[in-house]
Structures are given as C-alpha cells and as structure tokens.
Coordinates of N, CA and C in Angstrom, one line a residue:
M1 N -28.5 34.6 13.6 CA -27.6 34.0 12.5 C -28.4 33.7 11.3
R2 N -27.9 34.1 10.1 CA -28.5 33.7 8.9 C -28.4 32.2 8.6
A3 N -29.1 31.8 7.6 CA -29.1 30.3 7.3 C -27.7 29.8 7.1
R4 N -26.8 30.5 6.4 CA -25.5 29.9 6.0 C -24.4 30.6 6.8
G5 N -24.7 31.4 7.8 CA -23.6 32.1 8.5 C -23.7 33.6 8.5
L6 N -22.7 34.3 8.9 CA -22.7 35.7 8.9 C -22.6 36.4 7.5
L7 N -23.1 37.6 7.4 CA -22.9 38.4 6.2 C -21.9 39.5 6.6
I8 N -20.7 39.4 6.0 CA -19.6 40.3 6.3 C -19.3 41.2 5.1
T9 N -19.1 42.5 5.4 CA -18.7 43.4 4.3 C -17.3 43.9 4.5
I10 N -16.6 44.1 3.4 CA -15.3 44.8 3.5 C -15.2 45.8 2.4
D11 N -15.2 47.1 2.9 CA -15.1 48.2 1.9 C -13.8 48.9 2.1
G12 N -13.6 49.9 1.1 CA -12.4 50.7 1.2 C -11.9 51.1 -0.2
P13 N -11.0 52.0 -0.2 CA -10.5 52.5 -1.5 C -9.6 51.5 -2.2
A14 N -9.3 51.8 -3.5 CA -8.4 50.9 -4.3 C -7.1 50.7 -3.7
G15 N -6.6 49.5 -3.6 CA -5.3 49.2 -3.1 C -5.1 49.1 -1.6
A16 N -6.3 49.1 -0.9 CA -6.2 49.1 0.6 C -6.0 47.6 1.1
G17 N -6.1 46.7 0.2 CA -5.9 45.3 0.6 C -7.2 44.5 0.7
K18 N -8.3 45.1 0.2 CA -9.6 44.4 0.4 C -9.7 43.1 -0.2
S19 N -9.2 42.9 -1.5 CA -9.3 41.6 -2.2 C -8.5 40.5 -1.5
T20 N -7.3 40.8 -1.2 CA -6.4 39.9 -0.5 C -7.0 39.4 0.8
I21 N -7.5 40.3 1.6 CA -8.1 40.0 2.9 C -9.4 39.3 2.8
A22 N -10.2 39.8 1.9 CA -11.6 39.2 1.7 C -11.5 37.7 1.3
K23 N -10.5 37.5 0.3 CA -10.3 36.1 -0.1 C -9.9 35.2 1.1
R24 N -8.9 35.7 1.8 CA -8.4 34.9 2.9 C -9.4 34.7 4.0
L25 N -10.2 35.7 4.3 CA -11.2 35.6 5.4 C -12.3 34.6 4.9
A26 N -12.7 34.7 3.7 CA -13.7 33.8 3.2 C -13.2 32.3 3.3
A27 N -12.0 32.1 2.8 CA -11.4 30.8 2.9 C -11.3 30.3 4.3
S28 N -10.9 31.1 5.2 CA -10.7 30.7 6.6 C -12.1 30.3 7.2
L29 N -13.1 31.0 6.8 CA -14.5 30.7 7.4 C -15.3 29.7 6.6
G30 N -14.8 29.4 5.4 CA -15.6 28.5 4.5 C -16.8 29.2 3.9
Y31 N -16.6 30.5 3.7 CA -17.7 31.4 3.2 C -17.5 31.6 1.7
L32 N -18.6 32.1 1.0 CA -18.5 32.6 -0.4 C -17.8 33.9 -0.4
Y33 N -16.8 34.1 -1.3 CA -16.2 35.4 -1.5 C -16.9 36.1 -2.6
L34 N -17.5 37.2 -2.3 CA -18.3 38.0 -3.3 C -17.5 39.2 -3.8
D35 N -16.8 39.0 -4.9 CA -15.9 40.1 -5.5 C -16.8 41.0 -6.4
T36 N -17.3 42.1 -5.7 CA -18.2 42.9 -6.5 C -17.4 43.8 -7.5
G37 N -16.2 44.1 -7.2 CA -15.3 44.8 -8.1 C -15.2 44.1 -9.5
A38 N -15.1 42.8 -9.4 CA -15.0 42.0 -10.6 C -16.3 42.1 -11.5
M39 N -17.4 42.4 -10.8 CA -18.7 42.5 -11.6 C -18.6 43.8 -12.4
Y40 N -18.2 44.9 -11.8 CA -18.1 46.2 -12.5 C -17.0 46.1 -13.6
R41 N -15.9 45.4 -13.3 CA -14.9 45.3 -14.3 C -15.4 44.5 -15.5
S42 N -16.2 43.5 -15.2 CA -16.8 42.7 -16.3 C -17.7 43.5 -17.2
V43 N -18.5 44.4 -16.6 CA -19.3 45.3 -17.4 C -18.5 46.2 -18.3
A44 N -17.4 46.7 -17.7 CA -16.5 47.5 -18.5 C -15.8 46.8 -19.6
L45 N -15.4 45.5 -19.4 CA -14.8 44.7 -20.4 C -15.8 44.4 -21.5
A46 N -17.0 44.0 -21.1 CA -18.0 43.7 -22.1 C -18.4 44.9 -23.0
A47 N -18.5 46.0 -22.3 CA -18.8 47.3 -23.1 C -17.7 47.6 -24.1
K48 N -16.5 47.5 -23.6 CA -15.3 47.8 -24.5 C -15.4 46.8 -25.7
R49 N -15.6 45.5 -25.5 CA -15.6 44.6 -26.5 C -16.8 44.8 -27.5
K50 N -17.9 45.2 -27.0 CA -19.1 45.4 -27.9 C -19.1 46.8 -28.5
G51 N -18.1 47.7 -28.2 CA -18.1 49.0 -28.7 C -19.1 49.9 -28.2
I52 N -19.6 49.7 -27.0 CA -20.6 50.6 -26.4 C -19.9 51.8 -25.8
S53 N -20.5 52.9 -26.1 CA -19.9 54.2 -25.5 C -20.0 54.2 -24.0
F54 N -19.0 54.7 -23.3 CA -19.1 54.8 -21.9 C -19.8 56.0 -21.4
Q55 N -20.4 56.8 -22.4 CA -21.3 57.9 -22.1 C -22.7 57.5 -22.3
D56 N -22.9 56.3 -22.9 CA -24.3 55.8 -23.1 C -24.8 55.0 -21.9
E57 N -25.4 55.7 -21.0 CA -25.7 55.1 -19.7 C -26.8 54.1 -19.8
E58 N -27.8 54.3 -20.8 CA -28.9 53.4 -21.0 C -28.3 52.1 -21.5
A59 N -27.4 52.1 -22.5 CA -26.9 50.9 -23.0 C -26.0 50.1 -22.0
L60 N -25.3 50.9 -21.2 CA -24.5 50.2 -20.1 C -25.3 49.6 -19.1
A61 N -26.4 50.2 -18.7 CA -27.4 49.6 -17.7 C -28.0 48.4 -18.3
R62 N -28.4 48.4 -19.6 CA -29.0 47.2 -20.2 C -28.0 46.1 -20.2
L63 N -26.8 46.4 -20.5 CA -25.7 45.4 -20.6 C -25.5 44.7 -19.2
A64 N -25.5 45.6 -18.1 CA -25.4 45.1 -16.8 C -26.5 44.1 -16.4
R65 N -27.7 44.5 -16.9 CA -28.9 43.6 -16.5 C -28.9 42.3 -17.3
E66 N -28.5 42.4 -18.5 CA -28.7 41.2 -19.4 C -27.5 40.3 -19.6
M67 N -26.3 40.8 -19.3 CA -25.1 39.9 -19.7 C -25.0 38.7 -18.8
D68 N -24.5 37.6 -19.4 CA -24.3 36.4 -18.7 C -23.0 36.4 -17.8
L69 N -23.2 36.7 -16.6 CA -22.0 36.8 -15.7 C -22.1 35.9 -14.5
R70 N -21.1 35.1 -14.3 CA -21.1 34.2 -13.1 C -19.8 34.3 -12.4
L71 N -19.9 34.2 -11.0 CA -18.7 34.2 -10.2 C -18.7 32.8 -9.5
E72 N -17.6 32.1 -9.8 CA -17.5 30.7 -9.2 C -16.3 30.6 -8.3
P73 N -16.5 29.9 -7.1 CA -15.4 29.8 -6.2 C -14.2 29.1 -6.9
S74 N -13.0 29.5 -6.6 CA -11.8 28.8 -7.1 C -10.8 28.8 -6.0
G75 N -9.7 28.1 -6.2 CA -8.7 27.9 -5.1 C -8.2 29.2 -4.5
D76 N -8.0 30.2 -5.3 CA -7.5 31.5 -4.7 C -8.5 32.6 -4.7
G77 N -9.7 32.3 -4.7 CA -10.7 33.3 -4.6 C -12.0 33.1 -5.5
V78 N -12.0 33.7 -6.6 CA -13.1 33.6 -7.5 C -12.7 33.5 -9.0
R79 N -13.5 32.8 -9.7 CA -13.3 32.7 -11.2 C -14.5 33.4 -11.8
V80 N -14.1 34.3 -12.7 CA -15.2 35.2 -13.3 C -15.4 34.7 -14.7
L81 N -16.7 34.4 -15.0 CA -17.1 33.9 -16.3 C -18.0 34.9 -16.9
L82 N -17.6 35.4 -18.1 CA -18.4 36.4 -18.9 C -18.8 35.7 -20.2
E83 N -20.1 35.5 -20.4 CA -20.6 34.8 -21.5 C -19.9 33.4 -21.7
G84 N -19.6 32.8 -20.5 CA -19.0 31.5 -20.5 C -17.5 31.5 -20.6
E85 N -16.9 32.7 -20.9 CA -15.4 32.8 -21.0 C -14.8 33.2 -19.7
D86 N -13.7 32.6 -19.3 CA -13.0 32.9 -18.1 C -12.3 34.2 -18.3
V87 N -12.7 35.3 -17.7 CA -12.1 36.6 -17.9 C -11.4 37.1 -16.6
S88 N -11.1 36.2 -15.7 CA -10.5 36.5 -14.4 C -9.2 37.4 -14.6
E89 N -8.4 37.1 -15.6 CA -7.2 37.9 -15.8 C -7.5 39.1 -16.7
A90 N -8.3 38.9 -17.7 CA -8.6 40.0 -18.7 C -9.2 41.3 -18.0
I91 N -9.9 41.1 -16.9 CA -10.5 42.3 -16.2 C -9.5 43.0 -15.2
R92 N -8.3 42.4 -15.1 CA -7.3 43.0 -14.1 C -6.2 43.8 -14.8
T93 N -6.6 44.7 -15.7 CA -5.6 45.5 -16.4 C -5.8 47.0 -16.0
P94 N -4.8 47.8 -16.1 CA -5.0 49.2 -15.8 C -6.1 49.9 -16.6
E95 N -6.3 49.5 -17.9 CA -7.4 50.1 -18.7 C -8.7 49.8 -18.1
I96 N -9.0 48.5 -17.8 CA -10.3 48.1 -17.3 C -10.5 48.7 -15.9
D97 N -9.4 48.8 -15.2 CA -9.4 49.5 -13.9 C -10.1 50.9 -14.0
R98 N -9.6 51.6 -15.0 CA -10.1 53.0 -15.3 C -11.5 53.0 -15.8
L99 N -11.8 52.1 -16.7 CA -13.1 52.1 -17.3 C -14.2 51.6 -16.3
S100 N -13.8 50.7 -15.4 CA -14.8 50.2 -14.4 C -15.2 51.3 -13.5
S101 N -14.3 52.3 -13.2 CA -14.6 53.5 -12.4 C -15.7 54.3 -13.1
L102 N -15.6 54.4 -14.4 CA -16.6 55.2 -15.1 C -18.0 54.4 -15.1
V103 N -17.9 53.1 -15.3 CA -19.1 52.3 -15.3 C -19.8 52.4 -13.9
A104 N -19.0 52.4 -12.9 CA -19.6 52.4 -11.5 C -20.3 53.7 -11.2
Q105 N -20.2 54.7 -12.0 CA -20.9 56.0 -11.7 C -22.3 56.0 -12.4
V106 N -22.6 55.0 -13.2 CA -23.9 54.9 -13.9 C -25.0 54.3 -12.9
P107 N -26.0 55.1 -12.6 CA -27.0 54.6 -11.6 C -27.7 53.2 -12.1
G108 N -27.9 53.1 -13.3 CA -28.6 51.9 -13.8 C -27.7 50.7 -13.7
V109 N -26.4 50.8 -13.9 CA -25.5 49.7 -13.7 C -25.4 49.3 -12.2
R110 N -25.3 50.3 -11.3 CA -25.2 50.0 -9.9 C -26.5 49.3 -9.4
A111 N -27.7 49.8 -9.9 CA -28.9 49.1 -9.6 C -29.0 47.7 -10.0
A112 N -28.5 47.4 -11.2 CA -28.5 46.0 -11.8 C -27.6 45.1 -11.0
L113 N -26.4 45.6 -10.8 CA -25.4 44.8 -10.1 C -25.7 44.6 -8.6
S114 N -26.3 45.7 -8.0 CA -26.6 45.6 -6.6 C -27.7 44.5 -6.3
A115 N -28.6 44.4 -7.3 CA -29.7 43.4 -7.2 C -29.1 42.0 -7.2
R116 N -28.1 41.8 -8.1 CA -27.5 40.5 -8.2 C -26.7 40.2 -6.9
Q117 N -26.1 41.2 -6.3 CA -25.3 41.1 -5.1 C -26.2 40.7 -3.9
K118 N -27.3 41.4 -3.8 CA -28.2 41.2 -2.7 C -28.7 39.7 -2.7
E119 N -29.0 39.3 -3.9 CA -29.5 37.9 -4.1 C -28.4 36.9 -3.6
L120 N -27.2 37.2 -3.9 CA -26.1 36.2 -3.4 C -25.9 36.3 -1.9
G121 N -26.1 37.5 -1.3 CA -25.7 37.6 0.1 C -26.8 37.4 1.1
Q122 N -28.1 37.3 0.6 CA -29.2 37.3 1.6 C -29.2 36.2 2.6
E123 N -28.6 35.0 2.3 CA -28.7 33.9 3.2 C -27.4 33.8 4.1
G124 N -26.5 34.8 3.9 CA -25.3 34.8 4.8 C -24.2 33.8 4.3
G125 N -23.2 33.6 5.1 CA -22.1 32.8 4.7 C -21.3 33.4 3.6
V126 N -21.2 34.8 3.6 CA -20.7 35.6 2.5 C -19.7 36.6 3.1
V127 N -18.6 36.8 2.4 CA -17.7 38.0 2.6 C -17.8 38.8 1.3
A128 N -18.5 39.9 1.4 CA -18.7 40.8 0.3 C -17.7 41.9 0.3
E129 N -17.0 42.0 -0.8 CA -15.9 43.1 -0.9 C -16.2 44.1 -2.0
G130 N -16.0 45.4 -1.7 CA -16.3 46.4 -2.7 C -16.1 47.8 -2.1
R131 N -16.9 48.7 -2.6 CA -16.7 50.1 -2.2 C -18.0 50.6 -1.5
D132 N -19.1 49.9 -1.7 CA -20.4 50.3 -1.1 C -21.2 49.2 -0.4
M133 N -20.5 48.1 0.0 CA -21.1 47.0 0.5 C -21.9 47.2 1.8
G134 N -21.1 47.8 2.8 CA -21.7 48.0 4.1 C -22.6 49.3 4.1
S135 N -22.4 50.2 3.2 CA -23.2 51.5 3.2 C -24.4 51.4 2.4
F136 N -24.4 50.7 1.3 CA -25.5 50.7 0.3 C -26.1 49.4 0.0
V137 N -25.3 48.4 -0.3 CA -25.9 47.1 -0.7 C -26.3 46.3 0.5
F138 N -25.5 46.2 1.5 CA -25.8 45.4 2.7 C -25.7 46.2 4.0
P139 N -26.6 47.3 4.2 CA -26.5 48.1 5.4 C -26.8 47.3 6.6
E140 N -27.5 46.1 6.4 CA -27.9 45.3 7.5 C -26.9 44.2 7.8
A141 N -25.7 44.3 7.3 CA -24.6 43.2 7.5 C -24.3 43.0 8.9
D142 N -24.0 41.7 9.3 CA -23.7 41.4 10.6 C -22.3 42.0 11.1
L143 N -21.4 42.1 10.2 CA -20.1 42.7 10.5 C -19.6 43.6 9.3
K144 N -19.2 44.8 9.6 CA -18.7 45.7 8.5 C -17.3 46.1 8.8
F145 N -16.4 46.0 7.8 CA -15.0 46.4 8.0 C -14.8 47.5 6.9
F146 N -13.9 48.4 7.2 CA -13.5 49.4 6.2 C -12.0 49.5 6.3
L147 N -11.3 49.0 5.2 CA -9.8 49.0 5.2 C -9.3 50.2 4.4
T148 N -8.3 50.8 4.9 CA -7.7 52.0 4.3 C -6.2 51.9 4.4
A149 N -5.5 52.8 3.6 CA -4.1 52.9 3.6 C -3.7 54.2 2.9
T150 N -2.5 54.7 3.1 CA -2.1 55.9 2.4 C -2.1 55.7 0.9
P151 N -2.3 56.7 0.1 CA -2.3 56.6 -1.4 C -0.9 56.1 -1.8
E152 N 0.2 56.5 -1.2 CA 1.5 56.0 -1.6 C 1.7 54.5 -1.4
V153 N 1.3 54.0 -0.2 CA 1.3 52.6 0.0 C 0.5 51.8 -1.0
R154 N -0.7 52.3 -1.2 CA -1.6 51.6 -2.2 C -1.0 51.6 -3.6
A155 N -0.3 52.7 -4.0 CA 0.3 52.8 -5.3 C 1.4 51.7 -5.4
K156 N 2.2 51.6 -4.3 CA 3.3 50.7 -4.3 C 2.8 49.2 -4.4
R157 N 1.7 48.9 -3.8 CA 1.1 47.6 -3.8 C 0.6 47.3 -5.2
R158 N -0.1 48.3 -5.8 CA -0.6 48.1 -7.2 C 0.6 47.9 -8.2
L159 N 1.6 48.6 -8.0 CA 2.8 48.5 -8.9 C 3.4 47.1 -8.8
A160 N 3.5 46.6 -7.6 CA 4.1 45.2 -7.3 C 3.2 44.2 -7.9
Q161 N 1.9 44.4 -7.8 CA 0.9 43.5 -8.4 C 1.0 43.4 -9.9
L162 N 1.1 44.5 -10.5 CA 1.2 44.6 -12.0 C 2.5 44.0 -12.5
E163 N 3.6 44.3 -11.8 CA 4.9 43.8 -12.2 C 5.0 42.3 -12.0
S164 N 4.3 41.8 -11.0 CA 4.3 40.3 -10.8 C 3.6 39.6 -11.9
K165 N 2.8 40.3 -12.7 CA 2.1 39.7 -13.8 C 2.9 40.0 -15.1
G166 N 4.0 40.6 -15.0 CA 4.8 40.9 -16.2 C 4.4 42.1 -16.9
L167 N 3.5 43.0 -16.3 CA 3.0 44.2 -16.9 C 3.9 45.4 -16.6
K168 N 4.2 46.2 -17.6 CA 4.9 47.4 -17.3 C 4.0 48.4 -16.6
A169 N 4.6 49.1 -15.6 CA 3.8 50.1 -14.9 C 4.7 51.2 -14.3
D170 N 4.1 52.4 -14.2 CA 4.8 53.6 -13.7 C 4.2 54.0 -12.3
Y171 N 5.1 54.1 -11.3 CA 4.6 54.4 -9.9 C 3.8 55.7 -9.9
E172 N 4.4 56.8 -10.5 CA 3.8 58.1 -10.5 C 2.4 58.1 -11.1
K173 N 2.3 57.4 -12.3 CA 1.0 57.3 -13.0 C 0.0 56.5 -12.1
I174 N 0.4 55.5 -11.5 CA -0.5 54.7 -10.6 C -1.0 55.5 -9.5
L175 N 0.0 56.3 -8.9 CA -0.4 57.1 -7.7 C -1.4 58.2 -8.2
A176 N -1.2 58.8 -9.3 CA -2.1 59.8 -9.8 C -3.5 59.2 -10.1
D177 N -3.5 58.0 -10.7 CA -4.8 57.3 -10.9 C -5.5 57.0 -9.7
I178 N -4.8 56.6 -8.6 CA -5.4 56.3 -7.3 C -6.0 57.5 -6.7
V179 N -5.3 58.7 -6.7 CA -5.8 59.9 -6.2 C -7.1 60.3 -6.9
E180 N -7.1 60.2 -8.3 CA -8.2 60.6 -9.1 C -9.4 59.6 -8.8
R181 N -9.1 58.3 -8.7 CA -10.1 57.4 -8.4 C -10.8 57.6 -7.1
D182 N -10.0 57.9 -6.1 CA -10.5 58.3 -4.7 C -11.5 59.4 -4.8
K183 N -11.1 60.4 -5.6 CA -12.0 61.6 -5.7 C -13.3 61.3 -6.4
R184 N -13.2 60.5 -7.5 CA -14.5 60.1 -8.2 C -15.4 59.2 -7.3
D185 N -14.7 58.3 -6.5 CA -15.5 57.4 -5.7 C -16.2 58.2 -4.5
R186 N -15.5 59.2 -4.0 CA -16.1 60.0 -2.9 C -17.2 60.9 -3.3
E187 N -17.0 61.4 -4.6 CA -18.0 62.4 -5.1 C -19.1 61.8 -5.9
R188 N -19.1 60.5 -6.1 CA -20.1 59.8 -6.9 C -21.5 60.1 -6.3
K189 N -22.5 60.4 -7.1 CA -23.8 60.8 -6.6 C -24.5 59.5 -6.0
I190 N -24.3 58.4 -6.6 CA -25.0 57.2 -6.1 C -24.0 56.3 -5.4
A191 N -24.3 56.0 -4.1 CA -23.5 55.2 -3.2 C -22.0 55.6 -3.3
P192 N -21.7 56.8 -2.8 CA -20.3 57.2 -2.8 C -19.5 56.4 -1.8
L193 N -18.2 56.4 -1.9 CA -17.3 55.7 -0.9 C -17.3 56.5 0.4
V194 N -17.9 55.8 1.4 CA -17.9 56.4 2.8 C -17.6 55.2 3.7
V195 N -17.3 55.6 5.0 CA -17.1 54.6 6.0 C -18.5 54.2 6.5
P196 N -19.0 53.0 6.3 CA -20.4 52.6 6.6 C -20.6 52.8 8.1
E197 N -21.9 53.1 8.5 CA -22.2 53.2 9.9 C -22.0 51.9 10.6
G198 N -21.3 52.0 11.7 CA -21.0 50.8 12.5 C -19.8 50.0 12.1
A199 N -19.1 50.5 11.0 CA -17.9 49.7 10.5 C -16.7 49.8 11.4
I200 N -15.9 48.8 11.4 CA -14.6 48.7 12.1 C -13.6 49.2 11.1
V201 N -12.9 50.3 11.4 CA -11.9 50.9 10.4 C -10.5 50.3 10.8
I202 N -9.8 49.8 9.8 CA -8.5 49.3 9.9 C -7.5 49.9 8.9
D203 N -6.5 50.6 9.4 CA -5.4 51.1 8.5 C -4.4 50.0 8.2
T204 N -4.3 49.6 7.0 CA -3.4 48.5 6.6 C -2.0 49.0 6.2
S205 N -1.8 50.3 6.2 CA -0.5 50.8 5.7 C 0.7 50.1 6.2
D206 N 0.8 49.8 7.5 CA 2.0 49.2 8.1 C 1.7 47.8 8.7
K207 N 0.7 47.2 8.1 CA 0.4 45.8 8.5 C 0.5 44.8 7.4
T208 N 1.0 43.6 7.7 CA 1.0 42.5 6.7 C -0.4 42.0 6.5
P209 N -0.7 41.3 5.4 CA -2.0 40.7 5.2 C -2.4 39.8 6.3
Q210 N -1.4 39.0 6.9 CA -1.7 38.1 7.9 C -2.1 38.8 9.2
E211 N -1.5 39.9 9.5 CA -1.9 40.7 10.7 C -3.3 41.3 10.5
V212 N -3.6 41.7 9.3 CA -5.0 42.3 9.1 C -6.0 41.1 9.2
L213 N -5.7 40.0 8.6 CA -6.6 38.9 8.7 C -6.9 38.5 10.1
E214 N -5.8 38.4 10.9 CA -6.0 38.0 12.3 C -6.9 39.0 13.1
L215 N -6.7 40.3 12.8 CA -7.6 41.3 13.4 C -9.1 41.0 13.1
L216 N -9.3 40.8 11.8 CA -10.7 40.5 11.3 C -11.3 39.3 11.9
L217 N -10.4 38.2 12.0 CA -10.9 36.9 12.5 C -11.3 37.1 14.0
N218 N -10.5 37.9 14.7 CA -10.9 38.1 16.1 C -12.3 38.7 16.3
H219 N -12.6 39.7 15.4 CA -13.9 40.3 15.5 C -15.0 39.3 15.1
V220 N -14.7 38.5 14.1 CA -15.7 37.5 13.6 C -15.9 36.5 14.7
K221 N -14.9 36.0 15.4 CA -15.1 35.0 16.5 C -15.9 35.6 17.6
G222 N -15.7 36.9 17.9 CA -16.5 37.6 18.9 C -17.9 37.6 18.5
K223 N -18.2 37.9 17.2 CA -19.6 38.0 16.7 C -20.2 36.6 16.8
L224 N -19.5 35.6 16.4 CA -20.1 34.3 16.4 C -20.4 33.8 17.8
H225 N -19.7 34.3 18.8 CA -19.9 33.8 20.2 C -20.9 34.7 20.9
D226 N -21.4 35.8 20.2 CA -22.4 36.7 20.9 C -23.6 35.9 21.4

C-alpha cells in the first residue's frame, strides 16, 4: 500500500462515463480526483487565448511546462485554476474539446503534463482519469479500469450534458466528432488509447453510473483486503 492509499486509473474514450465515475469513486474513498483531461483542455484554452498556433509544437510544449495550472478538490470533483482564474466551465465547450485533442498529440505537451501527473499520483490515494493513465503515465497502478460504451450512447450522453448547460448541440455532429476523436486517439504516435495491461474492462452502455460505481467499489474493496 502506498503512503496515502491505492493508485487507481480509469481510462477510456470520450463519453464512456470516466469523469462521472472517477469523481464518485474518489469521493467514496476520500481520494484525490486527478482530472487529466482538464489539464489538456487548459493548455488548449491558454493557447487559444494567447494566439498560439496549434501547429507550433514547440510553443505548445513550452506553454504546458510553464503555465500556472492548479487542480483543487471541490464538492463535485475538481476546480481548475489557470493563472489564478477558475476555468472549470470555460474548458468544457465543444471547441476546447476539439482543440484539446490536437494538443494531446504533441509529444512535448504530453511529456510536460505527464510529469505533473506522476508527481501528484506517486503517494497514492488518487483516482487518475484520462486516456493513457494505466498504459503510459501510471503503468504500475494498483488497480486499472477501462470504461467503454458504443459511440451512439456516448454521443447521446454528451448531447444531454451540453443541453443541461444551455448550450445548443447537434447529435449527428457530436457523433461524428466522437468517431473522429476515437480514430485520432487510437492512432496517436505517443501514448495512443489502448486497454492497459491488466485493466478491468467495463462496458457502461446499458449501466447507470451507480451500477458502474458499485462494480468498481467491489474491485477496490477486494484489492484493499488482499
């Protein structure tokens, strides 16, 4: 057992339910929720605001290394502070969604953010959520989960999420974006989206968040009692 508890990773494609489950699992265990997607989104937002070209890999990597980014626990997960500003909502738009996928393909950005992530996770007591947590950042994790769902189910979830925030969205466009994002993530040269070795795969397509959470908690309890 690590100093602060288990190191748990949750990976999977966009819309599989990773964020919802990771937040709830971390809250149930009293662990830190490490939202790595928010880190890539923050780089994308900062680059957009500074007018940095998304083709300028050197500038993007420098931004990822040097920007003031903090993740703070909050009641419903994590508060994202970029240069002292709360950008928790600003990074959750379809545009930043798309741009963060481009940013995530830059090796220097992944290296900079992975180093920050490893620092946060090394003592345990962490639920790390992303696309390469169990395969690349924390291959030594105590428990690895991979959540998946059909593209259609994931698109419906994303549509509901956006509409709940009062944002206009089109199901067919979201579905096309998800299919394109999956392809980019799988074909990425650095840390592509794969099922990590030793991961427990859970299809969330026909399960409620509570059902998925209970499945994960059962595995965690088993690990804690090993």
